[in-house]
């Protein structure tokens, strides 16, 4: 992501598309893990939350914010793979 200095260009967005879609799918699959202490309703609610976050993130234009969102998704995925549910930081 080096083409645009501050704002994402079409090339930047295309370059990240596969990476973002992969993270999205992996997070949704990880929510089905039997290691997570979630019932069906909670799993569906978490999946809806993930979809909403990725839909809002799709509108982001700042290169730095896009990188932060990708880093956050990778961190959340690592927690899900350990059987932990990511919590909001307050």
PDB file of C-alpha atoms in Angstrom:
ATOM      1  CA  UNK A   1       0.000   0.000   0.000  1.00  0.00           C
ATOM      2  CA  UNK A   2       2.426   2.650  -1.122  1.00  0.00           C
ATOM      3  CA  UNK A   3       0.766   4.259  -4.156  1.00  0.00           C
ATOM      4  CA  UNK A   4      -1.443   6.779  -2.381  1.00  0.00           C
ATOM      5  CA  UNK A   5       0.279   8.889   0.252  1.00  0.00           C
ATOM      6  CA  UNK A   6      -2.658   9.302   2.601  1.00  0.00           C
ATOM      7  CA  UNK A   7      -5.779   8.164   0.765  1.00  0.00           C
ATOM      8  CA  UNK A   8      -6.240   4.767  -0.822  1.00  0.00           C
ATOM      9  CA  UNK A   9      -6.190   4.599  -4.594  1.00  0.00           C
ATOM     10  CA  UNK A  10      -8.063   2.044  -6.670  1.00  0.00           C
ATOM     11  CA  UNK A  11      -4.824   0.046  -6.944  1.00  0.00           C
ATOM     12  CA  UNK A  12      -4.417   0.018  -3.167  1.00  0.00           C
ATOM     13  CA  UNK A  13      -7.967  -1.211  -2.718  1.00  0.00           C
ATOM     14  CA  UNK A  14      -7.551  -3.943  -5.345  1.00  0.00           C
ATOM     15  CA  UNK A  15      -4.274  -5.065  -3.787  1.00  0.00           C
ATOM     16  CA  UNK A  16      -5.958  -5.591  -0.386  1.00  0.00           C
ATOM     17  CA  UNK A  17      -9.156  -7.177  -1.668  1.00  0.00           C
ATOM     18  CA  UNK A  18      -7.975 -10.791  -1.496  1.00  0.00           C
ATOM     19  CA  UNK A  19      -6.385 -10.308   1.906  1.00  0.00           C
ATOM     20  CA  UNK A  20      -9.521  -8.742   3.373  1.00  0.00           C
ATOM     21  CA  UNK A  21     -11.853 -11.361   1.898  1.00  0.00           C
ATOM     22  CA  UNK A  22      -9.628 -14.121   3.246  1.00  0.00           C
ATOM     23  CA  UNK A  23      -9.669 -12.608   6.742  1.00  0.00           C
ATOM     24  CA  UNK A  24     -13.445 -12.180   6.558  1.00  0.00           C
ATOM     25  CA  UNK A  25     -14.021 -15.817   5.606  1.00  0.00           C
ATOM     26  CA  UNK A  26     -11.543 -17.130   8.181  1.00  0.00           C
ATOM     27  CA  UNK A  27     -13.176 -15.146  10.980  1.00  0.00           C
ATOM     28  CA  UNK A  28     -16.653 -16.363  10.013  1.00  0.00           C
ATOM     29  CA  UNK A  29     -15.385 -19.976   9.890  1.00  0.00           C
ATOM     30  CA  UNK A  30     -13.613 -19.592  13.230  1.00  0.00           C
ATOM     31  CA  UNK A  31     -16.862 -18.545  14.872  1.00  0.00           C
ATOM     32  CA  UNK A  32     -18.183 -22.064  14.148  1.00  0.00           C
ATOM     33  CA  UNK A  33     -15.444 -23.621  16.289  1.00  0.00           C
ATOM     34  CA  UNK A  34     -16.719 -25.922  19.050  1.00  0.00           C
ATOM     35  CA  UNK A  35     -13.930 -24.500  21.268  1.00  0.00           C
ATOM     36  CA  UNK A  36     -15.827 -21.218  21.607  1.00  0.00           C
ATOM     37  CA  UNK A  37     -18.346 -21.038  24.460  1.00  0.00           C
ATOM     38  CA  UNK A  38     -21.185 -19.769  22.262  1.00  0.00           C
ATOM     39  CA  UNK A  39     -24.676 -21.101  21.649  1.00  0.00           C
ATOM     40  CA  UNK A  40     -26.313 -20.868  18.216  1.00  0.00           C
ATOM     41  CA  UNK A  41     -27.927 -17.475  18.837  1.00  0.00           C
ATOM     42  CA  UNK A  42     -24.650 -15.994  20.091  1.00  0.00           C
ATOM     43  CA  UNK A  43     -22.767 -17.388  17.066  1.00  0.00           C
ATOM     44  CA  UNK A  44     -25.267 -15.839  14.681  1.00  0.00           C
ATOM     45  CA  UNK A  45     -25.076 -12.520  16.533  1.00  0.00           C
ATOM     46  CA  UNK A  46     -21.256 -12.533  16.375  1.00  0.00           C
ATOM     47  CA  UNK A  47     -21.361 -13.323  12.645  1.00  0.00           C
ATOM     48  CA  UNK A  48     -23.764 -10.416  12.081  1.00  0.00           C
ATOM     49  CA  UNK A  49     -21.396  -8.183  14.043  1.00  0.00           C
ATOM     50  CA  UNK A  50     -18.446  -9.292  11.881  1.00  0.00           C
ATOM     51  CA  UNK A  51     -20.414  -8.594   8.693  1.00  0.00           C
ATOM     52  CA  UNK A  52     -21.333  -5.105   9.928  1.00  0.00           C
ATOM     53  CA  UNK A  53     -17.723  -4.313  10.865  1.00  0.00           C
ATOM     54  CA  UNK A  54     -16.414  -5.419   7.466  1.00  0.00           C
ATOM     55  CA  UNK A  55     -19.151  -3.486   5.638  1.00  0.00           C
ATOM     56  CA  UNK A  56     -18.230  -0.300   7.513  1.00  0.00           C
ATOM     57  CA  UNK A  57     -14.530  -0.974   6.962  1.00  0.00           C
ATOM     58  CA  UNK A  58     -15.137  -1.292   3.225  1.00  0.00           C
ATOM     59  CA  UNK A  59     -15.932   2.435   3.129  1.00  0.00           C
ATOM     60  CA  UNK A  60     -12.614   3.430   4.715  1.00  0.00           C
ATOM     61  CA  UNK A  61     -10.300   5.472   2.480  1.00  0.00           C
ATOM     62  CA  UNK A  62      -7.317   6.199   4.741  1.00  0.00           C
ATOM     63  CA  UNK A  63      -4.308   3.920   4.155  1.00  0.00           C
ATOM     64  CA  UNK A  64      -3.334   3.995   7.821  1.00  0.00           C
ATOM     65  CA  UNK A  65      -6.842   3.138   8.985  1.00  0.00           C
ATOM     66  CA  UNK A  66      -7.089   0.286   6.475  1.00  0.00           C
ATOM     67  CA  UNK A  67      -3.823  -1.192   7.780  1.00  0.00           C
ATOM     68  CA  UNK A  68      -5.072  -0.832  11.368  1.00  0.00           C
ATOM     69  CA  UNK A  69      -8.320  -2.603  10.495  1.00  0.00           C
ATOM     70  CA  UNK A  70      -6.414  -5.470   8.853  1.00  0.00           C
ATOM     71  CA  UNK A  71      -4.112  -5.770  11.882  1.00  0.00           C
ATOM     72  CA  UNK A  72      -7.132  -5.825  14.193  1.00  0.00           C
ATOM     73  CA  UNK A  73      -8.806  -8.538  12.111  1.00  0.00           C
ATOM     74  CA  UNK A  74      -5.629 -10.653  12.220  1.00  0.00           C
ATOM     75  CA  UNK A  75      -5.427 -10.233  15.998  1.00  0.00           C
ATOM     76  CA  UNK A  76      -9.109 -11.174  16.427  1.00  0.00           C
ATOM     77  CA  UNK A  77      -8.562 -14.236  14.238  1.00  0.00           C
ATOM     78  CA  UNK A  78      -5.585 -15.329  16.361  1.00  0.00           C
ATOM     79  CA  UNK A  79      -7.749 -15.090  19.503  1.00  0.00           C
ATOM     80  CA  UNK A  80     -10.582 -17.033  17.886  1.00  0.00           C
ATOM     81  CA  UNK A  81      -8.181 -19.806  16.897  1.00  0.00           C
ATOM     82  CA  UNK A  82      -7.115 -20.065  20.558  1.00  0.00           C
ATOM     83  CA  UNK A  83     -10.764 -20.491  21.577  1.00  0.00           C
ATOM     84  CA  UNK A  84     -11.100 -16.980  22.996  1.00  0.00           C
ATOM     85  CA  UNK A  85     -13.674 -14.375  22.091  1.00  0.00           C
ATOM     86  CA  UNK A  86     -12.236 -10.912  21.314  1.00  0.00           C
ATOM     87  CA  UNK A  87     -13.528  -8.274  23.691  1.00  0.00           C
ATOM     88  CA  UNK A  88     -14.021  -4.555  23.149  1.00  0.00           C
ATOM     89  CA  UNK A  89     -11.255  -2.414  24.625  1.00  0.00           C
ATOM     90  CA  UNK A  90     -12.648   0.438  26.653  1.00  0.00           C
TER      91      UNK A  90
END
